[in-house]
Amino acid sequence: MSGLAGRGAMDGGIEAELPVQAPQAPAWQQGAAFPAVRPRRLRTGEAMRALVRETALVPRQLIQPLFVVPGQGVRQEIASMPGQFHLSPDRVGAEAAAIQAAGVGAVLLFGQPEPGGKDAVGRAAWAPDGTVPQAIATIRAAAPGLIVMTDVCLCAYTDHGHCGVPGHDDIDNDATLPLLARTALAHARAGADVVAPSDMMDGRVAAIRTALDGEGFTRVAIMAYSAKYASAFYGPFREAEDSTPAFGDRRGYQMDPANVREALREVALDVGEGADMVMVKPALAYLDVIRTVRERFDLPVVAYNVSGEYAMVKAAAERGWCDERAVAGEMLTAIRRAGADAIITYWAREVAGWGL
């Protein structure tokens, strides 16, 4: 016998009594795949994290809302929504061009009538020379190729602030449908790519699709506000659009925040009536709804990151209570992660520049 083992055996050393063994792993490691599996290896630096990131914020899948008001040379910041502006039609073109240059995919226009132009049925909503048709023409000249979406509703044009025509005890659903169709047609004639009914009247998608197709606008898409909840997050928007109801509320036609199955029924109805895209609004408090809609339907799902969600982060950031860029990025990533294909957000242009 030779070598160390032989000498140990002859000399009575420990080699003869104990076999050579690998060190025992600590108890917390026993039974695990450590160290072959270390998730932290994929978190070593921003380049690695970016390489394996599952969800991305892509500027071309963001939609920037714009508020169009009558007048000339108007660019006035909205007090409750810092960083957002009331723009007259002649000023909206430059804004749209900058949005397009940033890589944002689309704009969504909200209009208002001339002073004194509100009435019980919102006639200014379908005026061919209204603020939205004027803005569409300006954008077409300044930012060709940018997708132009328009909100189709009556609330900013009625003197009572509701989304439809008042009936005996509530809003008259069926009397409202032809007015919404007229509004959508006015926008399509002006050159809108997408019309977006936000009123939540039953049957409005079918009424609009019939009207559009009847005049040859078969390529104009409908983005339906399908699951729009009666939310407390709309306050800043209603101030910006001067569309707070003068009586009652909108719970008779907007959805109960407690309901998910109802959202699926609303989406199914809109899809059956011809919607090309469906929307969940608001987004942040309704991530479960976004996920459920995404799993059930094949159409593009859009989520609206609404004014209250935006304004509360702005207010906190102004007080130094949070990092706006980090919080906004995390919120929007969560909305995408939940299943939204596109996001309407007041941060769209900023996020595109942040490179999140």
Short mmCIF file of C-alpha atoms in Angstrom, two decimals:
data_model
loop_
_atom_site.label_atom_id
_atom_site.label_comp_id
_atom_site.label_asym_id
_atom_site.label_seq_id
_atom_site.Cartn_x
_atom_site.Cartn_y
_atom_site.Cartn_z
CA MET A 1 0.00 0.00 0.00
CA SER A 2 1.41 3.39 -0.84
CA GLY A 3 0.49 7.00 -0.82
CA LEU A 4 -1.20 9.10 1.83
CA ALA A 5 -4.07 6.65 2.36
CA GLY A 6 -1.63 3.81 3.02
CA ARG A 7 0.47 5.83 5.44
CA GLY A 8 -2.62 6.95 7.26
CA ALA A 9 -3.81 3.38 7.63
CA MET A 10 -0.43 2.19 8.93
CA ASP A 11 0.02 5.13 11.24
CA GLY A 12 -3.50 4.94 12.67
CA GLY A 13 -4.47 8.36 11.13
CA ILE A 14 -8.02 9.64 10.63
CA GLU A 15 -7.91 8.74 6.93
CA ALA A 16 -8.39 5.10 7.87
CA GLU A 17 -11.39 5.83 10.06
CA LEU A 18 -13.34 8.59 8.14
CA PRO A 19 -14.03 8.65 4.40
CA VAL A 20 -13.31 11.90 2.61
CA GLN A 21 -16.67 13.77 2.14
CA ALA A 22 -17.76 17.06 0.64
CA PRO A 23 -18.72 19.73 3.16
CA GLN A 24 -22.36 19.59 4.22
CA ALA A 25 -24.58 22.44 2.99
CA PRO A 26 -26.22 24.56 5.67
CA ALA A 27 -29.63 23.33 6.73
CA TRP A 28 -31.44 26.19 4.92
CA GLN A 29 -29.86 25.07 1.65
CA GLN A 30 -30.60 21.38 1.96
CA GLY A 31 -33.20 20.20 -0.53
CA ALA A 32 -32.87 23.36 -2.65
CA ALA A 33 -31.23 23.79 -6.03
CA PHE A 34 -28.73 26.24 -4.58
CA PRO A 35 -26.23 27.35 -5.83
CA ALA A 36 -27.31 26.27 -9.33
CA VAL A 37 -30.34 28.59 -9.06
CA ARG A 38 -29.64 32.12 -7.90
CA PRO A 39 -32.34 34.54 -9.17
CA ARG A 40 -30.13 37.44 -8.15
CA ARG A 41 -27.79 36.64 -11.02
CA LEU A 42 -30.37 38.22 -13.35
CA ARG A 43 -30.54 41.42 -11.31
CA THR A 44 -26.89 42.38 -11.54
CA GLY A 45 -26.99 45.82 -13.09
CA GLU A 46 -29.44 47.74 -15.25
CA ALA A 47 -28.31 46.14 -18.51
CA MET A 48 -29.08 42.66 -17.21
CA ARG A 49 -32.38 43.72 -15.66
CA ALA A 50 -33.41 45.35 -18.93
CA LEU A 51 -32.45 42.26 -20.91
CA VAL A 52 -34.79 39.96 -18.97
CA ARG A 53 -37.57 42.46 -18.22
CA GLU A 54 -40.97 40.90 -18.86
CA THR A 55 -43.03 44.07 -19.30
CA ALA A 56 -42.03 47.19 -21.21
CA LEU A 57 -43.51 50.65 -21.58
CA VAL A 58 -43.43 51.32 -25.31
CA PRO A 59 -44.12 54.96 -26.30
CA ARG A 60 -45.98 53.96 -29.46
CA GLN A 61 -48.54 52.17 -27.28
CA LEU A 62 -49.25 55.28 -25.20
CA ILE A 63 -52.04 57.75 -25.95
CA GLN A 64 -51.82 61.41 -24.92
CA PRO A 65 -55.09 63.20 -24.07
CA LEU A 66 -55.41 66.81 -25.24
CA PHE A 67 -57.99 69.38 -24.12
CA VAL A 68 -59.14 71.64 -26.95
CA VAL A 69 -60.95 74.90 -26.18
CA PRO A 70 -62.31 77.73 -28.34
CA GLY A 71 -60.21 80.75 -29.15
CA GLN A 72 -56.87 81.71 -30.59
CA GLY A 73 -53.42 81.46 -29.07
CA VAL A 74 -54.63 79.65 -25.94
CA ARG A 75 -52.20 77.49 -23.99
CA GLN A 76 -53.27 77.66 -20.37
CA GLU A 77 -52.20 75.17 -17.71
CA ILE A 78 -55.01 73.30 -15.97
CA ALA A 79 -54.76 74.03 -12.25
CA SER A 80 -55.78 70.58 -11.04
CA MET A 81 -53.62 68.79 -13.61
CA PRO A 82 -50.12 70.33 -13.62
CA GLY A 83 -48.37 69.83 -16.93
CA GLN A 84 -51.65 69.60 -18.90
CA PHE A 85 -53.08 72.51 -20.86
CA HIS A 86 -56.18 73.94 -22.44
CA LEU A 87 -55.19 74.46 -26.07
CA SER A 88 -56.98 76.36 -28.79
CA PRO A 89 -57.16 74.61 -32.18
CA ASP A 90 -54.36 76.76 -33.62
CA ARG A 91 -52.01 75.73 -30.77
CA VAL A 92 -52.79 72.03 -30.70
CA GLY A 93 -50.79 71.30 -33.85
CA ALA A 94 -47.43 72.16 -32.29
CA GLU A 95 -48.30 70.07 -29.26
CA ALA A 96 -49.23 67.11 -31.43
CA ALA A 97 -46.03 67.42 -33.44
CA ALA A 98 -43.94 67.30 -30.26
CA ILE A 99 -45.91 64.28 -29.06
CA GLN A 100 -45.32 62.51 -32.37
CA ALA A 101 -41.61 63.37 -32.28
CA ALA A 102 -41.38 61.79 -28.83
CA GLY A 103 -42.64 58.52 -30.29
CA VAL A 104 -46.10 58.51 -28.68
CA GLY A 105 -48.59 56.53 -30.75
CA ALA A 106 -51.77 58.63 -30.63
CA VAL A 107 -53.61 61.60 -29.20
CA LEU A 108 -57.13 61.60 -27.77
CA LEU A 109 -59.03 64.88 -28.20
CA PHE A 110 -61.55 66.31 -25.76
CA GLY A 111 -63.41 69.41 -26.90
CA GLN A 112 -65.50 72.23 -25.47
CA PRO A 113 -68.04 74.58 -27.06
CA GLU A 114 -67.87 78.33 -27.47
CA PRO A 115 -68.87 80.35 -24.38
CA GLY A 116 -72.65 80.20 -24.07
CA GLY A 117 -72.75 77.28 -26.51
CA LYS A 118 -74.09 74.65 -24.13
CA ASP A 119 -77.68 73.47 -24.33
CA ALA A 120 -79.88 70.61 -23.14
CA VAL A 121 -78.85 68.20 -25.91
CA GLY A 122 -75.25 69.28 -26.60
CA ARG A 123 -75.66 70.44 -30.21
CA ALA A 124 -72.15 71.89 -30.30
CA ALA A 125 -70.76 68.36 -29.98
CA TRP A 126 -71.49 67.62 -33.65
CA ALA A 127 -70.88 71.09 -35.10
CA PRO A 128 -68.67 70.68 -38.20
CA ASP A 129 -66.71 73.79 -37.21
CA GLY A 130 -66.42 72.83 -33.54
CA THR A 131 -63.19 72.74 -31.60
CA VAL A 132 -62.53 69.04 -32.21
CA PRO A 133 -62.96 69.14 -36.03
CA GLN A 134 -60.76 72.25 -36.12
CA ALA A 135 -58.13 70.54 -34.00
CA ILE A 136 -58.15 67.45 -36.22
CA ALA A 137 -57.38 69.60 -39.27
CA THR A 138 -54.54 71.36 -37.45
CA ILE A 139 -53.02 68.08 -36.28
CA ARG A 140 -53.26 66.54 -39.74
CA ALA A 141 -51.16 69.43 -41.10
CA ALA A 142 -48.64 69.54 -38.25
CA ALA A 143 -48.24 65.84 -37.45
CA PRO A 144 -49.15 63.71 -40.48
CA GLY A 145 -49.29 60.04 -39.62
CA LEU A 146 -50.11 60.56 -35.94
CA ILE A 147 -53.21 58.60 -34.96
CA VAL A 148 -56.01 60.97 -33.96
CA MET A 149 -58.67 59.69 -31.58
CA THR A 150 -61.68 61.70 -30.45
CA ASP A 151 -63.83 61.38 -27.38
CA VAL A 152 -67.51 61.03 -28.32
CA CYS A 153 -69.75 62.26 -25.51
CA LEU A 154 -72.14 65.11 -24.74
CA CYS A 155 -71.19 65.99 -21.16
CA ALA A 156 -68.90 68.93 -22.02
CA TYR A 157 -71.56 70.34 -24.38
CA THR A 158 -74.75 70.03 -22.30
CA ASP A 159 -75.84 72.71 -19.87
CA HIS A 160 -76.56 70.03 -17.26
CA GLY A 161 -73.24 68.16 -17.58
CA HIS A 162 -74.69 64.72 -18.21
CA CYS A 163 -73.59 62.43 -21.03
CA GLY A 164 -77.02 62.21 -22.64
CA VAL A 165 -80.47 63.74 -22.96
CA PRO A 166 -82.46 63.99 -19.71
CA GLY A 167 -85.59 61.86 -19.52
CA HIS A 168 -88.32 61.59 -16.90
CA ASP A 169 -86.25 60.23 -14.03
CA ASP A 170 -82.84 59.64 -15.59
CA ILE A 171 -80.91 60.07 -18.83
CA ASP A 172 -82.93 58.97 -21.87
CA ASN A 173 -80.72 56.27 -23.35
CA ASP A 174 -82.43 55.80 -26.70
CA ALA A 175 -82.90 59.50 -27.39
CA THR A 176 -79.16 59.99 -26.84
CA LEU A 177 -77.97 57.39 -29.37
CA PRO A 178 -78.57 59.38 -32.58
CA LEU A 179 -76.83 62.41 -31.08
CA LEU A 180 -73.75 60.36 -30.29
CA ALA A 181 -73.81 58.97 -33.82
CA ARG A 182 -73.97 62.51 -35.23
CA THR A 183 -70.99 63.50 -33.10
CA ALA A 184 -68.95 60.51 -34.26
CA LEU A 185 -69.81 61.31 -37.88
CA ALA A 186 -68.69 64.92 -37.47
CA HIS A 187 -65.33 63.69 -36.18
CA ALA A 188 -64.97 61.11 -38.93
CA ARG A 189 -65.72 63.70 -41.61
CA ALA A 190 -63.03 65.92 -40.11
CA GLY A 191 -60.49 63.09 -40.40
CA ALA A 192 -60.45 61.20 -37.10
CA ASP A 193 -58.86 57.74 -37.21
CA VAL A 194 -60.67 56.48 -34.10
CA VAL A 195 -63.85 57.60 -32.34
CA ALA A 196 -64.20 56.75 -28.67
CA PRO A 197 -67.71 56.80 -27.16
CA SER A 198 -67.39 57.41 -23.43
CA ASP A 199 -71.05 58.00 -22.55
CA MET A 200 -71.94 54.44 -21.43
CA MET A 201 -75.35 54.45 -23.12
CA ASP A 202 -76.59 50.97 -24.04
CA GLY A 203 -76.35 50.32 -27.78
CA ARG A 204 -74.19 53.30 -28.64
CA VAL A 205 -71.46 51.28 -30.37
CA ALA A 206 -74.01 49.75 -32.75
CA ALA A 207 -75.56 53.15 -33.44
CA ILE A 208 -72.17 54.69 -34.20
CA ARG A 209 -70.97 51.76 -36.31
CA THR A 210 -74.15 51.86 -38.38
CA ALA A 211 -73.81 55.60 -38.92
CA LEU A 212 -70.14 55.41 -39.87
CA ASP A 213 -70.60 52.51 -42.26
CA GLY A 214 -73.64 54.16 -43.79
CA GLU A 215 -71.52 57.11 -44.88
CA GLY A 216 -68.56 55.05 -46.03
CA PHE A 217 -66.35 55.48 -42.98
CA THR A 218 -65.70 51.79 -42.72
CA ARG A 219 -62.03 52.34 -41.82
CA VAL A 220 -62.74 54.58 -38.84
CA ALA A 221 -62.26 52.44 -35.73
CA ILE A 222 -64.34 52.51 -32.56
CA MET A 223 -62.56 52.44 -29.22
CA ALA A 224 -65.37 51.79 -26.75
CA TYR A 225 -65.26 52.89 -23.15
CA SER A 226 -66.68 49.48 -22.33
CA ALA A 227 -66.00 49.12 -18.61
CA LYS A 228 -66.27 52.69 -17.38
CA TYR A 229 -66.87 52.92 -13.67
CA ALA A 230 -68.65 55.59 -11.63
CA SER A 231 -65.34 56.51 -10.06
CA ALA A 232 -64.16 59.14 -7.58
CA PHE A 233 -60.97 59.55 -9.66
CA TYR A 234 -62.54 61.83 -12.31
CA GLY A 235 -62.56 65.10 -10.38
CA PRO A 236 -59.68 66.93 -12.10
CA PHE A 237 -60.94 65.93 -15.54
CA ARG A 238 -64.41 67.28 -14.85
CA GLU A 239 -62.87 70.57 -13.80
CA ALA A 240 -60.75 70.62 -16.95
CA GLU A 241 -63.76 69.89 -19.18
CA ASP A 242 -66.32 71.86 -17.15
CA SER A 243 -68.48 68.75 -17.19
CA THR A 244 -69.56 68.21 -13.59
CA PRO A 245 -73.26 67.20 -13.52
CA ALA A 246 -75.54 70.01 -12.45
CA PHE A 247 -77.89 67.51 -10.79
CA GLY A 248 -77.64 63.93 -9.60
CA ASP A 249 -74.69 61.81 -10.65
CA ARG A 250 -73.73 59.32 -13.36
CA ARG A 251 -74.24 56.11 -11.44
CA GLY A 252 -77.34 55.35 -13.50
CA TYR A 253 -75.18 54.70 -16.55
CA GLN A 254 -71.61 54.29 -15.31
CA MET A 255 -70.66 51.03 -13.62
CA ASP A 256 -70.61 50.11 -9.93
CA PRO A 257 -66.94 49.93 -8.79
CA ALA A 258 -67.75 46.69 -6.96
CA ASN A 259 -68.57 44.72 -10.12
CA VAL A 260 -66.30 42.63 -12.34
CA ARG A 261 -68.73 40.23 -14.02
CA GLU A 262 -70.76 43.20 -15.17
CA ALA A 263 -67.65 44.53 -16.90
CA LEU A 264 -67.36 41.32 -18.89
CA ARG A 265 -70.98 41.63 -19.98
CA GLU A 266 -70.46 45.26 -21.03
CA VAL A 267 -67.35 44.36 -23.02
CA ALA A 268 -69.11 41.44 -24.70
CA LEU A 269 -71.98 43.70 -25.75
CA ASP A 270 -69.61 46.29 -27.25
CA VAL A 271 -67.63 43.62 -29.09
CA GLY A 272 -70.86 42.20 -30.48
CA GLU A 273 -71.93 45.66 -31.66
CA GLY A 274 -68.70 46.25 -33.59
CA ALA A 275 -66.12 47.76 -31.23
CA ASP A 276 -62.55 47.48 -32.51
CA MET A 277 -60.91 48.20 -29.15
CA VAL A 278 -62.31 48.02 -25.63
CA MET A 279 -61.36 50.11 -22.63
CA VAL A 280 -61.26 49.83 -18.86
CA LYS A 281 -61.51 53.14 -16.98
CA PRO A 282 -60.02 53.98 -14.48
CA ALA A 283 -56.91 51.80 -14.53
CA LEU A 284 -54.99 51.75 -11.27
CA ALA A 285 -57.82 50.67 -8.96
CA TYR A 286 -59.14 48.24 -11.61
CA LEU A 287 -56.10 46.15 -12.51
CA ASP A 288 -58.09 43.00 -11.79
CA VAL A 289 -60.70 44.08 -14.33
CA ILE A 290 -58.03 44.75 -16.94
CA ARG A 291 -56.57 41.29 -16.35
CA THR A 292 -59.97 39.59 -16.51
CA VAL A 293 -60.94 41.39 -19.73
CA ARG A 294 -57.54 40.60 -21.26
CA GLU A 295 -57.94 36.89 -20.52
CA ARG A 296 -61.49 36.72 -21.88
CA PHE A 297 -61.30 38.80 -25.09
CA ASP A 298 -58.95 38.90 -28.06
CA LEU A 299 -59.48 42.53 -29.04
CA PRO A 300 -56.93 45.19 -28.05
CA VAL A 301 -57.53 46.25 -24.45
CA VAL A 302 -56.93 49.91 -23.60
CA ALA A 303 -56.71 51.25 -20.04
CA TYR A 304 -57.26 54.88 -19.06
CA ASN A 305 -54.85 56.15 -16.41
CA VAL A 306 -57.26 58.89 -15.34
CA SER A 307 -56.92 62.43 -14.05
CA GLY A 308 -57.22 61.60 -10.35
CA GLU A 309 -54.49 58.96 -10.62
CA TYR A 310 -52.29 61.53 -12.34
CA ALA A 311 -53.09 64.48 -10.08
CA MET A 312 -52.46 62.66 -6.80
CA VAL A 313 -48.94 61.73 -7.87
CA LYS A 314 -48.28 65.26 -9.11
CA ALA A 315 -49.46 66.69 -5.78
CA ALA A 316 -47.31 64.29 -3.76
CA ALA A 317 -44.27 64.95 -5.94
CA GLU A 318 -44.66 68.72 -5.58
CA ARG A 319 -44.48 68.26 -1.79
CA GLY A 320 -41.44 66.04 -2.04
CA TRP A 321 -43.33 62.99 -0.81
CA CYS A 322 -42.50 60.79 -3.79
CA ASP A 323 -40.36 60.53 -6.90
CA GLU A 324 -42.82 61.31 -9.70
CA ARG A 325 -40.86 59.54 -12.41
CA ALA A 326 -40.41 56.37 -10.37
CA VAL A 327 -44.02 56.25 -9.18
CA ALA A 328 -45.49 57.01 -12.62
CA GLY A 329 -43.28 54.41 -14.23
CA GLU A 330 -44.27 51.80 -11.67
CA MET A 331 -47.97 52.58 -12.07
CA LEU A 332 -47.90 52.42 -15.85
CA THR A 333 -45.85 49.23 -15.81
CA ALA A 334 -48.45 47.68 -13.50
CA ILE A 335 -51.20 48.63 -15.94
CA ARG A 336 -49.29 47.04 -18.82
CA ARG A 337 -48.49 43.99 -16.68
CA ALA A 338 -52.18 43.56 -15.92
CA GLY A 339 -52.80 43.14 -19.63
CA ALA A 340 -53.38 46.55 -21.24
CA ASP A 341 -52.17 46.69 -24.84
CA ALA A 342 -52.28 50.50 -24.83
CA ILE A 343 -52.58 53.13 -22.11
CA ILE A 344 -54.22 56.52 -22.22
CA THR A 345 -52.14 58.60 -19.82
CA TYR A 346 -51.36 62.24 -19.18
CA TRP A 347 -47.73 61.17 -18.75
CA ALA A 348 -47.46 59.79 -22.30
CA ARG A 349 -45.16 62.46 -23.72
CA GLU A 350 -43.08 62.63 -20.53
CA VAL A 351 -42.70 58.85 -20.27
CA ALA A 352 -41.51 58.71 -23.86
CA GLY A 353 -38.73 61.13 -22.93
CA TRP A 354 -37.84 59.32 -19.73
CA GLY A 355 -36.92 56.14 -21.57
CA LEU A 356 -38.38 53.84 -18.91
#
